[in-house]
Short mmCIF file of C-alpha atoms and ligand atoms in Angstrom, two decimals:
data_model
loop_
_atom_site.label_atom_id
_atom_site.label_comp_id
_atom_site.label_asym_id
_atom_site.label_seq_id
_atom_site.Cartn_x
_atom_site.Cartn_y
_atom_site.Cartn_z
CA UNK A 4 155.66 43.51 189.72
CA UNK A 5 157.56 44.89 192.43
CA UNK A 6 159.93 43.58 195.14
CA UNK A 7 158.65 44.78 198.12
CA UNK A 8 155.42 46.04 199.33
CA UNK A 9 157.10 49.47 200.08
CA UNK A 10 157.24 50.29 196.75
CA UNK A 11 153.63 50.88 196.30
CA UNK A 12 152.46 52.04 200.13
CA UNK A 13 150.40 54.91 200.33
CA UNK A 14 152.42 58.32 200.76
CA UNK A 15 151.11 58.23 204.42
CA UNK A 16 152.40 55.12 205.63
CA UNK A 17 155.62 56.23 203.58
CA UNK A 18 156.49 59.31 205.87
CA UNK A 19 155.65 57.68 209.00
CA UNK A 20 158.47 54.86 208.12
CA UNK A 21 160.60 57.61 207.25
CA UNK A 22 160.38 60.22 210.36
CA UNK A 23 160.74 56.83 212.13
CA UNK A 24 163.99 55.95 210.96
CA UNK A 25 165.10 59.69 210.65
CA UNK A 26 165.17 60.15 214.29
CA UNK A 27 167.46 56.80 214.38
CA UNK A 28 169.41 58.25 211.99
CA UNK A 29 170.05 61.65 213.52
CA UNK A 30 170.62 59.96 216.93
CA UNK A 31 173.54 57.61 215.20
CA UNK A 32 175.29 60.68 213.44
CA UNK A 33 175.22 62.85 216.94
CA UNK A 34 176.12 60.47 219.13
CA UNK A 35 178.77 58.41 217.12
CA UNK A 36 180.22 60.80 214.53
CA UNK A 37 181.91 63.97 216.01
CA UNK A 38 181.51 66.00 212.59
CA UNK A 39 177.76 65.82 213.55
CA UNK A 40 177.95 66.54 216.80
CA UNK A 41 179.63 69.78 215.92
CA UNK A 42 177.28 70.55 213.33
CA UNK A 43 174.42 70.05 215.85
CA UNK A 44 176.23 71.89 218.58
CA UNK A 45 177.19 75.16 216.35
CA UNK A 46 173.58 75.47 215.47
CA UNK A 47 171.99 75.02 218.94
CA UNK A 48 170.23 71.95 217.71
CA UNK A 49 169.62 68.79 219.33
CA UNK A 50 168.70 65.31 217.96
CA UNK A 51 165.05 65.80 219.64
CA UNK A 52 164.53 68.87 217.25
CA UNK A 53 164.50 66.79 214.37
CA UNK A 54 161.28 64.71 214.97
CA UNK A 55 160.21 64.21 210.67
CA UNK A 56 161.92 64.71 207.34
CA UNK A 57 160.19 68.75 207.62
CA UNK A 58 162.69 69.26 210.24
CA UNK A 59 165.56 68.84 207.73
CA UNK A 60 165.75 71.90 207.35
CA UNK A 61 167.13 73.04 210.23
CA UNK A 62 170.55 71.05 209.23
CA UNK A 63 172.90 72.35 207.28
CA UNK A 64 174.00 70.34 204.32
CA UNK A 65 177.20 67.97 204.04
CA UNK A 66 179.22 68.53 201.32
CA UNK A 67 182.14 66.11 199.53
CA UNK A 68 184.56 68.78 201.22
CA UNK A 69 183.52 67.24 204.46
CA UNK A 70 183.98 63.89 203.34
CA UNK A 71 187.41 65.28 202.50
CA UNK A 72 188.29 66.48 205.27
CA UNK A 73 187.34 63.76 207.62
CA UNK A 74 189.11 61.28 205.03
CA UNK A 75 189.68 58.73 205.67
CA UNK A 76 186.93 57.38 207.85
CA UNK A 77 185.95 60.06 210.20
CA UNK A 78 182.33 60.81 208.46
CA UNK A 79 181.73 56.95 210.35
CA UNK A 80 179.40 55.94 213.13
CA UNK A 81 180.88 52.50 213.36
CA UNK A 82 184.15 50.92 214.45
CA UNK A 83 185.77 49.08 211.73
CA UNK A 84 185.31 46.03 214.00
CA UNK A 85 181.52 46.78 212.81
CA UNK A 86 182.50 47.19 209.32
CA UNK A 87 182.30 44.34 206.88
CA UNK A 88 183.00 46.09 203.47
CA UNK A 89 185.27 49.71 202.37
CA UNK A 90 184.47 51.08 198.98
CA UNK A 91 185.44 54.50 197.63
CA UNK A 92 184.16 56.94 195.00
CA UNK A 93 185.65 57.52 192.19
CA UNK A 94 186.49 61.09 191.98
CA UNK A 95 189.32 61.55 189.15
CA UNK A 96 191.30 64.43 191.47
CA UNK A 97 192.27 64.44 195.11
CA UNK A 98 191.67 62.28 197.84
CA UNK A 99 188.71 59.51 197.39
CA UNK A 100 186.07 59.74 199.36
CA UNK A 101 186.01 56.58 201.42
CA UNK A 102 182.57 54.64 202.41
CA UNK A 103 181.99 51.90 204.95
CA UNK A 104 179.27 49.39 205.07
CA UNK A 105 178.07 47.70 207.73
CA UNK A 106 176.21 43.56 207.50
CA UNK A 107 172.92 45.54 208.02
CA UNK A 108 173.89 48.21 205.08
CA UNK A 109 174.88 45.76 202.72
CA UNK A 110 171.33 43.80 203.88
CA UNK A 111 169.20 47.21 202.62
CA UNK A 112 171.94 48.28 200.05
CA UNK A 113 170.87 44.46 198.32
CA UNK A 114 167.54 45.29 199.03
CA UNK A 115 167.39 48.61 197.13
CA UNK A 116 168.89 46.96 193.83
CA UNK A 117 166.53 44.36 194.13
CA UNK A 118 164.35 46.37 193.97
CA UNK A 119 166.23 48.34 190.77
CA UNK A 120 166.32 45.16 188.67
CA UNK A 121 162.24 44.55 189.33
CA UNK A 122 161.66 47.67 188.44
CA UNK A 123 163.49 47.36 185.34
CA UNK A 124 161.46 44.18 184.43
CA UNK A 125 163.85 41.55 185.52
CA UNK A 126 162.87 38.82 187.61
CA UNK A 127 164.44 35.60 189.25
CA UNK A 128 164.88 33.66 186.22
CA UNK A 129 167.00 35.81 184.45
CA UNK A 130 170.67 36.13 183.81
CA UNK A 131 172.24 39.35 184.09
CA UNK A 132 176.10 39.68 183.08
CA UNK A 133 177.35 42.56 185.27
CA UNK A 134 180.13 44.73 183.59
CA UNK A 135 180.63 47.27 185.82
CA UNK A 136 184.05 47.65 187.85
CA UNK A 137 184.53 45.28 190.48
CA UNK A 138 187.01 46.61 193.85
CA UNK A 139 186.67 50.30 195.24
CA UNK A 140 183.82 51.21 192.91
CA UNK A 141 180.48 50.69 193.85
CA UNK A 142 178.73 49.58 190.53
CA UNK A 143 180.39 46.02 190.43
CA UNK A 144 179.69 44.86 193.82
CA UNK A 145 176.57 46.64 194.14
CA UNK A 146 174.39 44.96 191.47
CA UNK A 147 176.69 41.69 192.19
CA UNK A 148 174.92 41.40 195.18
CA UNK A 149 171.24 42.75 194.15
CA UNK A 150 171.13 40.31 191.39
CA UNK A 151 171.88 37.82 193.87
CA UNK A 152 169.73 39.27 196.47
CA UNK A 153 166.74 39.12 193.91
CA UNK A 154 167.67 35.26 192.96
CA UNK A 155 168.59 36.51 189.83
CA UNK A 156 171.84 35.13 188.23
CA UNK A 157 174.91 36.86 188.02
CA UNK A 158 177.51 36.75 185.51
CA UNK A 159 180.68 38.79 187.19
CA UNK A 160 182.47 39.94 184.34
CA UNK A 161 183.48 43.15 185.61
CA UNK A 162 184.41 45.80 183.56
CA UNK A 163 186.64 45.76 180.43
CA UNK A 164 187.69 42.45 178.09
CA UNK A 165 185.19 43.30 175.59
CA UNK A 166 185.56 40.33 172.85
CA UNK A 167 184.84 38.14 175.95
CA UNK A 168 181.66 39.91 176.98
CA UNK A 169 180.16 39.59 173.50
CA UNK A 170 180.78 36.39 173.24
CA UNK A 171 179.35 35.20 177.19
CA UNK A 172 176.47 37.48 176.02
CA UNK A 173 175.86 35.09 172.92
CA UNK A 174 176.81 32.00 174.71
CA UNK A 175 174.94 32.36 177.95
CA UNK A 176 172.12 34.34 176.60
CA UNK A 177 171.84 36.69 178.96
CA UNK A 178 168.56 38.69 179.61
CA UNK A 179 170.23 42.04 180.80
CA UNK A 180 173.96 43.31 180.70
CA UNK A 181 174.44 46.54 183.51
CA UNK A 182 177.32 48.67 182.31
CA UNK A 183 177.72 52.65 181.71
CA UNK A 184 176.24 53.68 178.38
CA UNK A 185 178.94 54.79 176.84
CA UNK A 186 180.12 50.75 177.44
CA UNK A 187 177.05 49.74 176.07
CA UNK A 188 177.64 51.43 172.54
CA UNK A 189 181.38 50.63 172.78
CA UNK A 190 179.81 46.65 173.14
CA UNK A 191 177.53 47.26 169.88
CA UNK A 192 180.55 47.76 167.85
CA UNK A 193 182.38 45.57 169.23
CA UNK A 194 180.25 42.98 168.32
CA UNK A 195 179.12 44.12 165.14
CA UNK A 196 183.32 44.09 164.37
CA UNK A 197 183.34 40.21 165.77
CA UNK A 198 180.48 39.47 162.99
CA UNK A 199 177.93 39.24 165.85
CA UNK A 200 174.31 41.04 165.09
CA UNK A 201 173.78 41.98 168.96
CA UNK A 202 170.34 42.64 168.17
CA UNK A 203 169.46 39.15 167.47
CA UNK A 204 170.66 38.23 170.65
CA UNK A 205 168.13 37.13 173.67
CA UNK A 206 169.35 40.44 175.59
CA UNK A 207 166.43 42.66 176.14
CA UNK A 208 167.63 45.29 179.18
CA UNK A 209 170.81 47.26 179.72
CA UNK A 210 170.99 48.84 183.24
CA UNK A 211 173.00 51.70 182.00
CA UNK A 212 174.13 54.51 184.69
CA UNK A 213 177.38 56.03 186.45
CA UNK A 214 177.48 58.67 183.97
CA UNK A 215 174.76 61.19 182.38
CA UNK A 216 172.90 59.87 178.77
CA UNK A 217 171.14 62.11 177.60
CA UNK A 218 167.78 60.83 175.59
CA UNK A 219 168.81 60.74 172.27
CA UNK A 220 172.27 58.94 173.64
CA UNK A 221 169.63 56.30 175.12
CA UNK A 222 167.86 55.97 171.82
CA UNK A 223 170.71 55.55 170.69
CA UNK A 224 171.58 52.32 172.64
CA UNK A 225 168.14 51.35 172.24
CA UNK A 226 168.34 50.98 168.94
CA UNK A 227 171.97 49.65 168.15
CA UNK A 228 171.57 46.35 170.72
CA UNK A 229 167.45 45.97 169.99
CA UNK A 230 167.00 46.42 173.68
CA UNK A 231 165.28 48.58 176.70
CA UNK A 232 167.58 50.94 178.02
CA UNK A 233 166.74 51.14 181.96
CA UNK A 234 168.57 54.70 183.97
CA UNK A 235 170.16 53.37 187.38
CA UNK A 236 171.76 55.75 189.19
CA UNK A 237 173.51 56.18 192.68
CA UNK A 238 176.57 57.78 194.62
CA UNK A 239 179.30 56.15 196.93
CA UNK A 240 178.69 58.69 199.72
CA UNK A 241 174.86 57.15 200.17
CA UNK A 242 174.92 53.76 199.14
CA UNK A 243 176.45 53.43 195.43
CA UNK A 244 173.76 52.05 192.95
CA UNK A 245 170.43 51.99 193.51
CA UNK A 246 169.65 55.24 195.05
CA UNK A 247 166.86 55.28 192.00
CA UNK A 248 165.89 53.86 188.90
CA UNK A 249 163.35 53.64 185.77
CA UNK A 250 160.58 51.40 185.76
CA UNK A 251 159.50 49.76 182.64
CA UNK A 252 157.48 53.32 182.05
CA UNK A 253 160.88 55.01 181.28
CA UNK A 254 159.47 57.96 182.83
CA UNK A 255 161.68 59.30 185.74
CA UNK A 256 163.88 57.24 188.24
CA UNK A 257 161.99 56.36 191.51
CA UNK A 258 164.10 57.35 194.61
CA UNK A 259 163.28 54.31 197.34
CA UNK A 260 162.41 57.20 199.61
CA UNK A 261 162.11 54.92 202.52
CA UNK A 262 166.18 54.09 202.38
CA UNK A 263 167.06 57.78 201.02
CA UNK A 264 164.96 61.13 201.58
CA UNK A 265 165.42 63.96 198.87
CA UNK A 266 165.44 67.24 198.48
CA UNK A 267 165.78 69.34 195.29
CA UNK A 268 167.79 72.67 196.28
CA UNK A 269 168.47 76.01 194.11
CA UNK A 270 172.17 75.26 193.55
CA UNK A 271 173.53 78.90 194.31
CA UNK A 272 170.90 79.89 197.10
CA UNK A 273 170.68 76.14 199.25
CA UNK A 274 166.56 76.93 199.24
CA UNK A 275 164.34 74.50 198.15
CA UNK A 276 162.99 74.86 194.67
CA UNK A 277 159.02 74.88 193.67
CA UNK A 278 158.13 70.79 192.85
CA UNK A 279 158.81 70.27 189.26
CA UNK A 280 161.72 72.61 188.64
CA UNK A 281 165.29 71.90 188.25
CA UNK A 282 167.63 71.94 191.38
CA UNK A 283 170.46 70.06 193.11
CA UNK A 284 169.66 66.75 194.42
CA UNK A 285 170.41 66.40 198.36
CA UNK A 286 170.18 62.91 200.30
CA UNK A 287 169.95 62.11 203.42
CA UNK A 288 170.32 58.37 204.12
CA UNK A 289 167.48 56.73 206.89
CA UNK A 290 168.43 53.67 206.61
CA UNK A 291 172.81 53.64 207.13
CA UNK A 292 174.34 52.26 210.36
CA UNK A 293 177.87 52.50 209.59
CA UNK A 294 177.80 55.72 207.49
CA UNK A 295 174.32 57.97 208.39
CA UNK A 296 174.97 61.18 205.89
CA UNK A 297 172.45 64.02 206.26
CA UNK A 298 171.09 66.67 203.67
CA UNK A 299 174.24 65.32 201.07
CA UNK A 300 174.85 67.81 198.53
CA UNK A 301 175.11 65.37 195.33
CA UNK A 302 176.00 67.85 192.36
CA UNK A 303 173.79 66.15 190.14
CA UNK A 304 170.93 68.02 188.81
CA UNK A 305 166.91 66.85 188.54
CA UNK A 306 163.56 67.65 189.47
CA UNK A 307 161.22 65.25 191.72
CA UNK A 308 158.04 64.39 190.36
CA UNK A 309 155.40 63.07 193.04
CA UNK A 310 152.42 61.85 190.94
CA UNK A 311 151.84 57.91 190.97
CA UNK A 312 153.28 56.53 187.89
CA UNK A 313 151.48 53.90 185.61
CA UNK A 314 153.19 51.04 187.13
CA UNK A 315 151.58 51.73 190.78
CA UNK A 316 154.78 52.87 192.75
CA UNK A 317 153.98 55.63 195.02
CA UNK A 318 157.66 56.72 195.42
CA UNK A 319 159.06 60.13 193.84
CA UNK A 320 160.73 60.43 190.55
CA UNK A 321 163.28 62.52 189.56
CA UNK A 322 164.47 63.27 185.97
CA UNK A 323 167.61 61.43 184.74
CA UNK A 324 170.57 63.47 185.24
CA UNK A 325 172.33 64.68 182.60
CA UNK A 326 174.59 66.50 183.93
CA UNK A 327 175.94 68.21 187.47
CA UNK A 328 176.13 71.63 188.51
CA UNK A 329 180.05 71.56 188.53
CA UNK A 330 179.81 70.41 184.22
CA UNK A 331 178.73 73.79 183.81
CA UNK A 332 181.00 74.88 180.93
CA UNK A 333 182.16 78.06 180.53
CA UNK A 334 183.63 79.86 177.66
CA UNK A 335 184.08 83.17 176.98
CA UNK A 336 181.07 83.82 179.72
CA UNK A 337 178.97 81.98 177.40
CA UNK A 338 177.63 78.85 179.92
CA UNK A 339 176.61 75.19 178.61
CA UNK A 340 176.28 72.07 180.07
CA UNK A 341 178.06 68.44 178.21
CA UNK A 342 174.47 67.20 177.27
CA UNK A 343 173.65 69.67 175.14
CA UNK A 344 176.71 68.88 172.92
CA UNK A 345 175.72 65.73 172.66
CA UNK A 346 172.15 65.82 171.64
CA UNK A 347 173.03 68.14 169.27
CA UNK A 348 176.17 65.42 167.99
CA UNK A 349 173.24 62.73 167.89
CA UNK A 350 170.91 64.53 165.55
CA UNK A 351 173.35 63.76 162.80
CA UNK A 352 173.03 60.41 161.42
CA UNK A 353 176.05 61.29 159.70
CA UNK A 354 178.04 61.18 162.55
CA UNK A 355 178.58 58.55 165.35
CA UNK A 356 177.96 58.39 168.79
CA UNK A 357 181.26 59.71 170.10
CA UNK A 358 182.92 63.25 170.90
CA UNK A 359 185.07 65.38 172.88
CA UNK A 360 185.08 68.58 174.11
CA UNK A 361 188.37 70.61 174.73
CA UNK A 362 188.73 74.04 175.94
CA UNK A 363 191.80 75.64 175.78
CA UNK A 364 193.56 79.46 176.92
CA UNK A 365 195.21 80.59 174.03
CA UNK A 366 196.23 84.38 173.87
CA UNK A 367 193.93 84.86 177.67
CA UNK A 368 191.01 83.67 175.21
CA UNK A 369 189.20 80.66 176.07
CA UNK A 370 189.02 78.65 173.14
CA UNK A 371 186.39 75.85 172.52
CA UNK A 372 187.03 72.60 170.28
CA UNK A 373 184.82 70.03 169.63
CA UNK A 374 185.76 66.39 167.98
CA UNK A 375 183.18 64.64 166.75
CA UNK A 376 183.68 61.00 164.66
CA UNK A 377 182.38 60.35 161.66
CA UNK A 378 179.60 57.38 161.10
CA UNK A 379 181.36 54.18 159.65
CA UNK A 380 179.88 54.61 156.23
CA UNK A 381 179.88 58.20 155.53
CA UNK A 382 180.65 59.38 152.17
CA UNK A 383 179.27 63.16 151.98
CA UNK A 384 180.86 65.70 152.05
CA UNK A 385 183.09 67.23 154.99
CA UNK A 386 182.37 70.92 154.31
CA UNK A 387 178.82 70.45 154.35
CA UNK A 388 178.54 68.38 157.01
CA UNK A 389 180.58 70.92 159.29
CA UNK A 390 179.05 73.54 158.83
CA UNK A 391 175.81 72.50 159.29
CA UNK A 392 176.33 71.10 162.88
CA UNK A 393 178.27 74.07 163.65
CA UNK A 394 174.99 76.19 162.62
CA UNK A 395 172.83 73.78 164.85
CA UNK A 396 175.52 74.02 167.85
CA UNK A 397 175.30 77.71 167.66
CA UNK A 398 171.59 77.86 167.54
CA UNK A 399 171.65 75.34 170.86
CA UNK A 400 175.01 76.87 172.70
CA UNK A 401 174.65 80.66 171.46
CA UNK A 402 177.94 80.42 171.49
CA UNK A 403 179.81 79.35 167.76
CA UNK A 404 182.62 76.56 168.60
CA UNK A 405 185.97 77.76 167.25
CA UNK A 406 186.45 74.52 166.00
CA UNK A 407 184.96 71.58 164.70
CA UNK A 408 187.02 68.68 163.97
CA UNK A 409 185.77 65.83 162.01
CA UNK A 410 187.28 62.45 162.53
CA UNK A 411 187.14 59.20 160.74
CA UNK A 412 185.65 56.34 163.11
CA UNK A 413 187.65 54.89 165.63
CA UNK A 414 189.45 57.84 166.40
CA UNK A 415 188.22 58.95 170.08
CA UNK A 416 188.74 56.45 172.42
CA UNK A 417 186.73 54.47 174.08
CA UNK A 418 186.47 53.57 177.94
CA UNK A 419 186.19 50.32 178.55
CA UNK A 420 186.53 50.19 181.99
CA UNK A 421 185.24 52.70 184.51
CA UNK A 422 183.27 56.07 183.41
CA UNK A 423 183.81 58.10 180.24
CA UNK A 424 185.95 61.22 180.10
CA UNK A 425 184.46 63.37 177.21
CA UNK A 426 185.64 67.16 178.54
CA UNK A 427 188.86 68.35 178.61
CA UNK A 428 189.58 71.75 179.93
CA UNK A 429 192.98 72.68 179.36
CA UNK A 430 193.07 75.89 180.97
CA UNK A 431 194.96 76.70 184.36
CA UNK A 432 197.44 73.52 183.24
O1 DLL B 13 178.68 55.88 189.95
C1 DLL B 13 177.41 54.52 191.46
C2 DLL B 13 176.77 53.83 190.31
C3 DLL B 13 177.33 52.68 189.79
C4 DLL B 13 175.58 54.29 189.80
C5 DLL B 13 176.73 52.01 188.76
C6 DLL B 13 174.94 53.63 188.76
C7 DLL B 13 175.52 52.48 188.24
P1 DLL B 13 180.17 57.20 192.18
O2 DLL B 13 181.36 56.63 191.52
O3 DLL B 13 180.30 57.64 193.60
O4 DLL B 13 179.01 56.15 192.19
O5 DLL B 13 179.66 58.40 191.29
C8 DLL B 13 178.47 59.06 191.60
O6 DLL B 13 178.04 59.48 189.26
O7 DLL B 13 176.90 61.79 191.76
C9 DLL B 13 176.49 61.24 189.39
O8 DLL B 13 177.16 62.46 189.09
C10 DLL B 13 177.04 60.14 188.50
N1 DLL B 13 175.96 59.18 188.21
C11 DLL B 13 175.68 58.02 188.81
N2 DLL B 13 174.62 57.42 188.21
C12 DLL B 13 174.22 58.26 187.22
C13 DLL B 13 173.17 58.23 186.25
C14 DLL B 13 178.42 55.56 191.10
N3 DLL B 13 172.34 57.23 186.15
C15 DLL B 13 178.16 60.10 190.56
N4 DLL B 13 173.06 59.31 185.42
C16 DLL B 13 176.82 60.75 190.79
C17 DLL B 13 173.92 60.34 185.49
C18 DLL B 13 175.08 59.38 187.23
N5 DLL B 13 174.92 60.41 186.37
#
């Protein structure tokens, strides 16, 4: 099943929609955004020399700095008179970056989580309960108004108020809940607390995205609520959710390349990378009146995959993100990325799902501390235990933790509304 027919057109017919709305979208950025105009001007370049996604190249990329920089609104093509909707991203330091919509974007932006929530093997009759943050943040309205768009129905429980959400879960029955999956495992207990088995529930999807989740992580959820864990993911500064998303295969996230065009870049050169090897993920929207961004640097890191996949869509995949080029941790010159952490946390049955990582300067020596929490029913011993996920962490990390704190359950805290912190780098405070 799929939403629309553009899903599955050949690769050919594909292109030709995109060059098409490239050139509109080059000729809204010079002519109505000044940033652009520059950019265009400093390089010698015209809208007329970029004719088809090849000529990309030619651009340099936009970066969150110029989003920054143009804050509030000066990265628009539209008058606010033309805008219908603000939302902003939800960067944790500095200025947001602030996005504009106009009737048209919202119009595709519905159209491209439609699309998502097919996809992920939901169809009109279903009831979805949407927990992500409703206002500035993009995940609440955004598959609000995709559920809506598909005919779906929507349950707008934002984020937070857990008790409640279990119990509208068990009350409504609700086929799908979207939420970050770190929420999703925080719901689990939750329930299981309130006497509820969430696995005998009729849910059967959680939309999970906003943050990275690693595989195990997703196994993880899998497993705890008896459900299929579907990847959505998106940024603010192209549309907010439903840039991509997993099919039913579970097999990469399929870009709706007709809406957004990517690239996969080396992240310290800017050159393209060969097909099929890891790289920063750049977007350029073809399909954004009030806010046409070209060549976006996104920070996340993927690869693109262009074979057909089993369910018949013809559009690229790229590989769930676990992390971004700016996670890179590093300690002691020793560099490591979040994810690996936590795959190595969740090969320990011993141990739950939670953990945080805190680096620290002590005596100009970075020092790195990880908390993990114990399962609810452990009963082994400490000693043991410790030392035999600090072996594993050293084997993944080549790098030995300086310390590796043990915690009864409950003890980290969990986010119940908006994304998960789980790195804490003390140093330079
Ligand atoms: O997080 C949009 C969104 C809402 C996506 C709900 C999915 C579901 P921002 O707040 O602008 O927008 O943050 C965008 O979040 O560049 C990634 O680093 C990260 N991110 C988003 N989705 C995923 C995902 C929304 N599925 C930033 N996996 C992006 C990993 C994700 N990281």
């Amino acid at each position: 099943m799929v939403f629309d027919s553009m899903e599955t057109a050949p690769r050919s017919e594909l292109r030709e929609v995109q060059d098409e709305r490239l050139q509109k979208t080059v000729q809204n950025a010079y002519e109505n955004v000044e940033f652009y105009r520059e950019v265009f001007d400093e390089h010698g370049l015209t809208p007329d020399d970029i004719q088809s996604v090849e000529d990309l190249s030619k651009l340099p990329f936009t970066t969150k700095e110029d989003f920054r920089d143009h804050y509030p609104t000066g990265m628009f093509a539209r008058e606010m008179d033309d805008v219908v909707r603000i939302h902003a991203s939800s960067g944790t330091t500095g200025k947001p970056k602030i996005v504009g919509y106009t009737q048209d974007d919202l119009d595709v932006w519905s159209k491209a989580v439609a699309r998502c929530l097919v996809a992920s093997g939901l169809g009109s009759d279903d009831v979805v309960q949407n927990a992500y943050g409703y206002g500035l943040f993009t995940g609440g309205l955004g598959l609000h108004q995709g559920i809506e768009e598909l005919g779906a129905t929507v349950i707008p429980i934002g984020g937070g108020n857990t008790q409640r959400q279990v119990e509208m879960l068990a009350d409504l029955g609700s086929d799908a809940i979207s939420c970050t999956p770190s929420y999703a495992l925080y719901l689990a207990e939750v329930a299981d607390d309130m006497g509820y088995d969430i696995k005998d529930l009729p849910l059967r999807v959680v939309i999970f995205g906003a943050e990275p989740c690693t595989e195990p992580m997703r196994e993880e959820i899998e497993e705890r609520l008896g459900v299929k864990g579907i990847d959505i993911y998106g940024l603010s500064e192209i549309v907010g959710p439903g840039v991509s998303i997993e099919c039913e295969e579970q097999n990469g996230l399929h870009i709706w390349e007709d809406y957004f065009y990517p690239e996969v870049v080396d992240p310290n050169t800017g050159e393209p990378v060969e097909e099929g090897e890891e790289g920063e993920l750049v977007l350029t929207t073809l399909a954004k009146d009030a806010l046409p961004v070209l060549r976006y640097r996104t920070g996340d890191l993927t690869t693109l995959n262009y074979d057909t996949c089993e369910c018949g869509r013809t559009c690229v995949r790229m590989d769930n993100i676990t992390g971004r080029a700016d996670d890179l941790i590093i300690v002691r010159g020793v560099n490591f990325y979040p994810s690996e952490v936590e795959s190595v946390v969740l090969e320990f049955d011993e141990v739950a799902p939670h953990y945080r990582i805190d680096i620290r300067r002590e005596d100009n020596l970075d020092k790195l501390e990880i908390t993990v929490e114990l399962a609810e029913d452990f009963d082994g011993s400490r000693s043991d235990l410790t030392s035999r996920i600090q072996k594993r962490l050293s084997n993944v990390l080549s790098f030995t933790p300086d310390k590796l704190d043990l915690v009864e359950y409950g003890n980290i805290a969990r986010t119940e509304v908006g994304k998960v912190q789980r790195v804490y780098d003390h140093r330079g405070q």
